[in-house]
Structure formats: structure tokens, C-alpha cells
mmCIF file of C-alpha atoms in Angstrom:
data_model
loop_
_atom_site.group_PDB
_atom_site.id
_atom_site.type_symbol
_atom_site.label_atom_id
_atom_site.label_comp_id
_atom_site.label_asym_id
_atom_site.label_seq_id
_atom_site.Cartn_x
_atom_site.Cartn_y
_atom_site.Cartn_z
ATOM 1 C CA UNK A 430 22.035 16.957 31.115
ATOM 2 C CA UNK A 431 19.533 18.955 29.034
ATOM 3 C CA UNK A 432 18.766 19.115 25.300
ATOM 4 C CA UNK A 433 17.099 21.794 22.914
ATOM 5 C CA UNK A 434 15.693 19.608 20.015
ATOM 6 C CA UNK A 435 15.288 21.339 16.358
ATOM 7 C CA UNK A 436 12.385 19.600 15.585
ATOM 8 C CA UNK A 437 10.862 20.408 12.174
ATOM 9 C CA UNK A 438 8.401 17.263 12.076
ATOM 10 C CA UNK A 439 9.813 15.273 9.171
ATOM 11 C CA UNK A 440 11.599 12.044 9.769
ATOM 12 C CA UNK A 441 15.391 13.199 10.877
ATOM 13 C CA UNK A 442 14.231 15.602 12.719
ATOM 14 C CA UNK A 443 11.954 13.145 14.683
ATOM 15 C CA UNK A 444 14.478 10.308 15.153
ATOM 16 C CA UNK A 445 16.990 13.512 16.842
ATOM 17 C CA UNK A 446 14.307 14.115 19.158
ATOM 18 C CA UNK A 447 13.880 10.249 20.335
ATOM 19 C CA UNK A 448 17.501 9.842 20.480
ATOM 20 C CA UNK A 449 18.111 13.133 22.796
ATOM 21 C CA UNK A 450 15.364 11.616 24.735
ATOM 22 C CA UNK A 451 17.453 8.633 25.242
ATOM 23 C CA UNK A 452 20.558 10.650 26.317
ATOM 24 C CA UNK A 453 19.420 14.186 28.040
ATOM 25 C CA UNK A 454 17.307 14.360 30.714
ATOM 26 C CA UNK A 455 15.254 17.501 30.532
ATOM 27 C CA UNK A 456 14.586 18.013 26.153
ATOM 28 C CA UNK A 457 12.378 21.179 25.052
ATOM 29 C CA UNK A 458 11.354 21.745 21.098
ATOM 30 C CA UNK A 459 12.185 24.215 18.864
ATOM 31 C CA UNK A 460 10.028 24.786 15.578
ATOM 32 C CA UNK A 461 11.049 27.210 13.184
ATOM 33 C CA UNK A 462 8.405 28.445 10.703
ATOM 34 C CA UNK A 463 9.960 29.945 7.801
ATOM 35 C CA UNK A 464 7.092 30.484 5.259
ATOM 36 C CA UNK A 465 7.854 27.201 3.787
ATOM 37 C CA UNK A 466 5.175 25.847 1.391
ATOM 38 C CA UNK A 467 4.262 22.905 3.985
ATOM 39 C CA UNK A 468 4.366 24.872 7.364
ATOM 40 C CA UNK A 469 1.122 24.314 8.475
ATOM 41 C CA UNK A 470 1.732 20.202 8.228
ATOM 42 C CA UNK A 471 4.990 20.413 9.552
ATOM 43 C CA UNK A 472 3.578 22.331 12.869
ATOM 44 C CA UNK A 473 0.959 19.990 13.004
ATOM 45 C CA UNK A 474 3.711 17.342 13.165
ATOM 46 C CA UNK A 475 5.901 19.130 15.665
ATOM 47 C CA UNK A 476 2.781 19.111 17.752
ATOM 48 C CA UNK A 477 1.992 15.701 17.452
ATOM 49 C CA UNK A 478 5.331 14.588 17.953
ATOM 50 C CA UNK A 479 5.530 16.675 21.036
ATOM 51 C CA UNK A 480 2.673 15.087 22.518
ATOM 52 C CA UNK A 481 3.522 11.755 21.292
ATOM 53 C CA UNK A 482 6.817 12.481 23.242
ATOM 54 C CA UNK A 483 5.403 13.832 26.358
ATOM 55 C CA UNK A 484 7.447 17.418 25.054
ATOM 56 C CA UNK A 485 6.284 19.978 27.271
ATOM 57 C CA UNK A 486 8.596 22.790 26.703
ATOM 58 C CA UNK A 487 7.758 23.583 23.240
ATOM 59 C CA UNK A 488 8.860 27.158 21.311
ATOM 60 C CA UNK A 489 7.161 28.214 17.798
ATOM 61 C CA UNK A 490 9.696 30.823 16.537
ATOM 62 C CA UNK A 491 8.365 32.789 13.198
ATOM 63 C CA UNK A 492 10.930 33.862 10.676
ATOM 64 C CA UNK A 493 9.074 35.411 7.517
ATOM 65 C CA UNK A 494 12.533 37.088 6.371
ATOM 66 C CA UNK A 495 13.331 33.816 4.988
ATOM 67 C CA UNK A 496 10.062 33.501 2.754
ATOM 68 C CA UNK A 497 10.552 37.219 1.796
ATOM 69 C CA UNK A 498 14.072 36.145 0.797
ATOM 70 C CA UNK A 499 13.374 33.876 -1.170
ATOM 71 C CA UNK A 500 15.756 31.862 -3.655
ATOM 72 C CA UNK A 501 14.655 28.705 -2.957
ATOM 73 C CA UNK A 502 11.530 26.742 -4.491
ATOM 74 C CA UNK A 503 10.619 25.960 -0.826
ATOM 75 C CA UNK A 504 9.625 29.638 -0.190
ATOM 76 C CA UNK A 505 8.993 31.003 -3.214
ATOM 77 C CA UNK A 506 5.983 29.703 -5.205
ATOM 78 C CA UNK A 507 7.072 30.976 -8.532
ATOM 79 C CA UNK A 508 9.800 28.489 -8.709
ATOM 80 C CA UNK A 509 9.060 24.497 -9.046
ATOM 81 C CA UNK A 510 9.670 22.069 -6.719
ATOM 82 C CA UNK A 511 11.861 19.860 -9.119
ATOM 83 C CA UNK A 512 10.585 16.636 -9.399
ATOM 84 C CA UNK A 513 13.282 14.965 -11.269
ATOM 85 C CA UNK A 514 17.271 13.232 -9.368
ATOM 86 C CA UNK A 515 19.404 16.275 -8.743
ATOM 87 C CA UNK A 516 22.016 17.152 -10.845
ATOM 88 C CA UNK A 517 25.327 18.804 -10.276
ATOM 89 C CA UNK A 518 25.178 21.754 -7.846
ATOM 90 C CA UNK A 519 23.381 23.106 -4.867
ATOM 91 C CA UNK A 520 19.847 22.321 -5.949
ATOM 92 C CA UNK A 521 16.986 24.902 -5.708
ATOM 93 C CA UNK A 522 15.461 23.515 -2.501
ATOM 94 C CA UNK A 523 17.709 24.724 -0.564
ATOM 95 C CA UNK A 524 17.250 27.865 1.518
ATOM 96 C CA UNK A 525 19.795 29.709 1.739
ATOM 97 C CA UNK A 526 21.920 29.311 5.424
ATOM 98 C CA UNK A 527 18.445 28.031 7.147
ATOM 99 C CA UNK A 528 20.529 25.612 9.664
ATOM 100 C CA UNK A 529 22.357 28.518 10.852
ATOM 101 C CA UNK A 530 18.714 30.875 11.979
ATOM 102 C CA UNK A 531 17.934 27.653 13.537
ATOM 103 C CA UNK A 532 20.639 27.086 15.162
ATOM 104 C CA UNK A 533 21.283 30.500 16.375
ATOM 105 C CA UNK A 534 17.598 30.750 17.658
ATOM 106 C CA UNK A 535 18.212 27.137 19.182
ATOM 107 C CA UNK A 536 21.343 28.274 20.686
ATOM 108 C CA UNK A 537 20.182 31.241 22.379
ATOM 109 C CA UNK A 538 17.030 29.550 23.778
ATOM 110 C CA UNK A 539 19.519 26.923 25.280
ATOM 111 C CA UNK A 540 21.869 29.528 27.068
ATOM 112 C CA UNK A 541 18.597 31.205 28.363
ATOM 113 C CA UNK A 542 17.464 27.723 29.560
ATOM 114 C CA UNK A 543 21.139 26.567 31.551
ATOM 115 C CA UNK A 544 20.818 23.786 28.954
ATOM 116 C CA UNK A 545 23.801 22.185 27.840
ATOM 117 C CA UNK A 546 23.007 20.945 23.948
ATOM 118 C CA UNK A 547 21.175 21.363 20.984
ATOM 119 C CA UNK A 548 20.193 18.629 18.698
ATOM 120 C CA UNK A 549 19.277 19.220 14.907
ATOM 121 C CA UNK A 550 18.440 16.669 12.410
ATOM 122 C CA UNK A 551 20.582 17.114 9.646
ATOM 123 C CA UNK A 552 22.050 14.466 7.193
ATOM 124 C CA UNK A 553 25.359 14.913 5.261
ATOM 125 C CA UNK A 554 25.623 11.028 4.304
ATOM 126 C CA UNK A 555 21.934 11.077 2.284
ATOM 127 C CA UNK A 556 20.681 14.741 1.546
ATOM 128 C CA UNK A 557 20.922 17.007 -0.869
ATOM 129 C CA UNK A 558 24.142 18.201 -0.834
ATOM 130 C CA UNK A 559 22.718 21.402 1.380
ATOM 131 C CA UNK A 560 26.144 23.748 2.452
ATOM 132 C CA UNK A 561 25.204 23.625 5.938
ATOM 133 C CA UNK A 562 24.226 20.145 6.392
ATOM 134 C CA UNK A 563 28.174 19.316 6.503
ATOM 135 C CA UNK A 564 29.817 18.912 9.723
ATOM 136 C CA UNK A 565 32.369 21.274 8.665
ATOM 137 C CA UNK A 566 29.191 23.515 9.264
ATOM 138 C CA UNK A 567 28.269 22.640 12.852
ATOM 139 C CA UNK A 568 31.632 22.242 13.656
ATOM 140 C CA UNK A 569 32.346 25.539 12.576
ATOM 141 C CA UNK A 570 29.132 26.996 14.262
ATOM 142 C CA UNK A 571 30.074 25.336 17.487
ATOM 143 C CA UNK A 572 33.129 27.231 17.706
ATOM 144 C CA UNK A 573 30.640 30.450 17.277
ATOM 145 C CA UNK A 574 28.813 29.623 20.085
ATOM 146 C CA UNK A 575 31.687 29.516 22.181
ATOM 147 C CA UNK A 576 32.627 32.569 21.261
ATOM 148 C CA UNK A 577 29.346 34.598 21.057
ATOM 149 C CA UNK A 578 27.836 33.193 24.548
ATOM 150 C CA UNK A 579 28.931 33.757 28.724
ATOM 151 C CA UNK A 580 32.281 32.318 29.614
ATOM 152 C CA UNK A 581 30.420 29.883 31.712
ATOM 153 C CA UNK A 582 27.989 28.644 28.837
ATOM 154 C CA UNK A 583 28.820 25.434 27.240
ATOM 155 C CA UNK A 584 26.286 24.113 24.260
ATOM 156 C CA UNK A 585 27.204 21.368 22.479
ATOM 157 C CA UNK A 586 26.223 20.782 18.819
ATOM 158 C CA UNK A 587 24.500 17.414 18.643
ATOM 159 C CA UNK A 588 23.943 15.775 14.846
ATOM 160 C CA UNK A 589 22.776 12.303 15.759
ATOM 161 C CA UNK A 590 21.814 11.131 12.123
ATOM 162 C CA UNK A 591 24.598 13.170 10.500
ATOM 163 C CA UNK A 592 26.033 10.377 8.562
ATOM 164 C CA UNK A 593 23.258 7.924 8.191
ATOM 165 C CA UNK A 594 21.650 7.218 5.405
ATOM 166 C CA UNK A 595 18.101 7.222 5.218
ATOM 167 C CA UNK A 596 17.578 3.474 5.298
ATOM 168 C CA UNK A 597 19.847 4.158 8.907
ATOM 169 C CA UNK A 598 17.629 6.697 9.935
ATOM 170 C CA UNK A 599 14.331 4.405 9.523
ATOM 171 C CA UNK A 600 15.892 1.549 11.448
ATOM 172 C CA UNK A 601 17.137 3.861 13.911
ATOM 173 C CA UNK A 602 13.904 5.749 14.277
ATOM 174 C CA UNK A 603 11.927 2.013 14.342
ATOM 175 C CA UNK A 604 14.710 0.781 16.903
ATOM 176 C CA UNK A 605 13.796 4.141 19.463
ATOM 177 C CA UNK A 606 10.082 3.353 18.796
ATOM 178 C CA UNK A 607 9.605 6.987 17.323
ATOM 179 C CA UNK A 608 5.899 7.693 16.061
ATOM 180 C CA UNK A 609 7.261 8.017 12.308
ATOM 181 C CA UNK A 610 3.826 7.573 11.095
ATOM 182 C CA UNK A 611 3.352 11.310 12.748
ATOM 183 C CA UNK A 612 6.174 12.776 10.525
ATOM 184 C CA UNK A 613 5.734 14.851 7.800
ATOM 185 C CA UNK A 614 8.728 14.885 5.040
ATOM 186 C CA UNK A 615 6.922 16.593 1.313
ATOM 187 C CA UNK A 616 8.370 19.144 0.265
ATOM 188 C CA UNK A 617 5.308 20.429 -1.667
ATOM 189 C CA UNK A 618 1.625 19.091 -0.315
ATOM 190 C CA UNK A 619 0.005 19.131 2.945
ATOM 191 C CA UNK A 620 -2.849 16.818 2.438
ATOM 192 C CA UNK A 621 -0.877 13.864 0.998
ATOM 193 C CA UNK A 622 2.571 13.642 0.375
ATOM 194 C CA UNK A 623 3.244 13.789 -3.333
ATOM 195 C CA UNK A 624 5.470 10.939 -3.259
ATOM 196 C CA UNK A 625 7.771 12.964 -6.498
ATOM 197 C CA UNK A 626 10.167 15.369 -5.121
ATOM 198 C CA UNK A 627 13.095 14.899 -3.699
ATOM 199 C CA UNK A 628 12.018 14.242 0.160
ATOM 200 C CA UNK A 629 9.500 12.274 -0.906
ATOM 201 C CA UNK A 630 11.777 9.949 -2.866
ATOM 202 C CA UNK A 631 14.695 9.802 -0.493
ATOM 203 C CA UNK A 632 12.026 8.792 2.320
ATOM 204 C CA UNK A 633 10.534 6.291 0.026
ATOM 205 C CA UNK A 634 13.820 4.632 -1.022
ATOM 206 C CA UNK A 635 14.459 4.444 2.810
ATOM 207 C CA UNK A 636 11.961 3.074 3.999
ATOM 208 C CA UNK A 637 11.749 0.057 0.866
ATOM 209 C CA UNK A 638 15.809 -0.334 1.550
ATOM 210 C CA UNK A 639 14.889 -1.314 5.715
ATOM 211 C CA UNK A 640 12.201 -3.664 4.508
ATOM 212 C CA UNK A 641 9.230 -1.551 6.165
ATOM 213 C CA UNK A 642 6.373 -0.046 4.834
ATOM 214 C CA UNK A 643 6.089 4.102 4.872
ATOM 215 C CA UNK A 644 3.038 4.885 7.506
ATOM 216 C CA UNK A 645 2.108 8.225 5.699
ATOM 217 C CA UNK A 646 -0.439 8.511 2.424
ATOM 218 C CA UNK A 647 0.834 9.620 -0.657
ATOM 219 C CA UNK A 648 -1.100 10.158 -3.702
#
């Protein structure tokens, strides 16, 4: 069995990639640079990670149509990251159907491969209330797959950390001996993680909540 791993370099993302590792057999990396204010850090991560990992079959895919998009205070630095608990609503980190470039990038690197899944790091249980962070979603895009690929292809969707929490996904990640000290989760800074937005706090809360200290600086 062989994996395709979404692997962004924050913490979900990470804990995927160890847990494919403990299930496929042959696991490549997909990175997918959007413009996002932090995508220099987060490559660094993936990079990291992927040595950490012994990840040898590594693609960098480049998708600036999102950043020219915009809509979403992760691409577009004339909106705030909000620093304050979400309210009601999608909230205005979210960019808008990013799971489903991955995934169609991760999907069509996977049929080219012969592999036979693709693992992405996305949490329903403890996020943000993202739209395609449901498993409606990747159930839904599984079905697309099917029909969009050769009779003979078979990818399966994998969402490993779907519906933990994030206090799960630190246990799990500690439990799989995943370097989380390599990961990167800020939403806004590159240097040090500012510890205020919304990544920043769910990451803190679950790593306090499993009793372990974060690895990563923030200011």
C-alpha cells in the first residue's frame, strides 16, 4: 500500500504523515504553497519534517491564484488576522475551497504514482468550522475521484485526525513519536509564533489539556 501525504508542516498535518507511515508502505509529500502569510516557515517545516521522516519523494506545488484571490486574512494582508474566539459564521481565515486544490493536486499526483491513498490533516471535531474540513467534504470529494480518474484507479481519502480534538492530536502525535517540535502552526509570524490567533490558541489549549509542554517559541 502507498500513501500521498498533504503535509503543510503544522501539527495535524504532521501527526497524518506519522500515522500513514505507520499504515502505507511507500508515503511521498505534498506541499502546497498558496501565498499564505507564513509560507516560507511552513516549507521550512515540510522540509524538516521530511527529513525527520526519512520522506524522499517530496512535491512543492505553487498556487498563487489563491493569494490573488484573496478573501481570506491568510492571503490578503489588508485584512487582520483576528485575534479574538470566533464568533458565529465561517471566520475570515478561511480560504476559500483550499482542501479541495489540495486535494485535487494530491489526487492526481497519486494516480500518476499507482498509489492507492491520500492523507490530509484536517480536523472537523476542533477547527474552525472551515466548509471543507467536514467529512461530508471528503466524502463527497472521494466520490469525485472515482469518477474523474481511470476505471482501474482507486484513491482512498484518508482523514486520520478528522474527529480529534487537539488535545487527541498531541497525544496521538507524542504516542507516533512525531518531531512536533519541527511543526509550524501561526497563522501570522514566521520568526516566533504569536501565540494570539486562532492556531496559536487552539495549539496552546492542546497541548496544556495533554499535560505537555509546546516545543515551539512564542513571543
Amino acid at each position: 500500500m502507498s500513501a500521498v501525504v498533504c503535509l503543510s508542516g503544522g501539527l495535524d498535518s504532521c501527526v497524518t504523515l506519522y500515522d500513514a507511515k505507520t499504515r502505507e508502505g511507500d508515503v511521498a509529500a505534498l506541499h502546497f504553497s498558496y501565498g499564505q502569510r507564513t509560507s516560507a516557515r511552513e516549507l521550512r517545516a515540510f522540509g524538516e519534517i521530511c527529513d525527520h521522516a526519512g520522506i524522499t519523494k517530496r512535491l512543492v506545488v505553487r498556487q498563487p491564484a489563491l493569494h490573488d484571490i484573496g478573501g481570506s486574512a491568510l492571503t490578503d494582508d489588508r485584512i487582520d488576522v483576528p485575534t479574538d474566539e470566533p464568533g458565529e459564521g465561517i471566520p475570515i481565515t478561511y480560504v476559500p475551497f483550499r482542501n479541495g486544490q489540495i486535494l485535487a493536486v494530491a489526487c492526481a499526483w497519486a494516480e500518476a504514482l499507482s498509489f492507492d491513498a491520500v492523507f490530509i490533516g484536517a480536523v472537523e471535531e476542533d477547527s474552525s468550522g472551515y466548509p471543507d474540513c467536514r467529512a461530508a467534504f471528503f466524502e463527497a470529494f472521494g466520490r469525485a475521484v472515482d469518477a474523474g480518474t481511470r476505471p482501474e484507479t482507486r484513491i482512498r481519502i484518508e482523514t486520520p485526525v478528522l474527529h480529534l480534538d487537539k488535545q487527541g492530536i498531541v497525544e496521538r502525535g507524542i504516542a507516533l513519536d512525531a518531531p512536533l517540535q519541527l511543526t509550524w502552526s501561526c497563522y501570522q509570524d514566521d520568526l516566533v509564533a504569536c501565540g494570539v490567533c486562532e492556531s496559536c490558541r487552539l495549539r496552546r489549549r492542546g497541548f496544556a489539556r495533554a499535560g505537555r509542554v509546546d516545543p515551539i517559541p512564542y513571543a
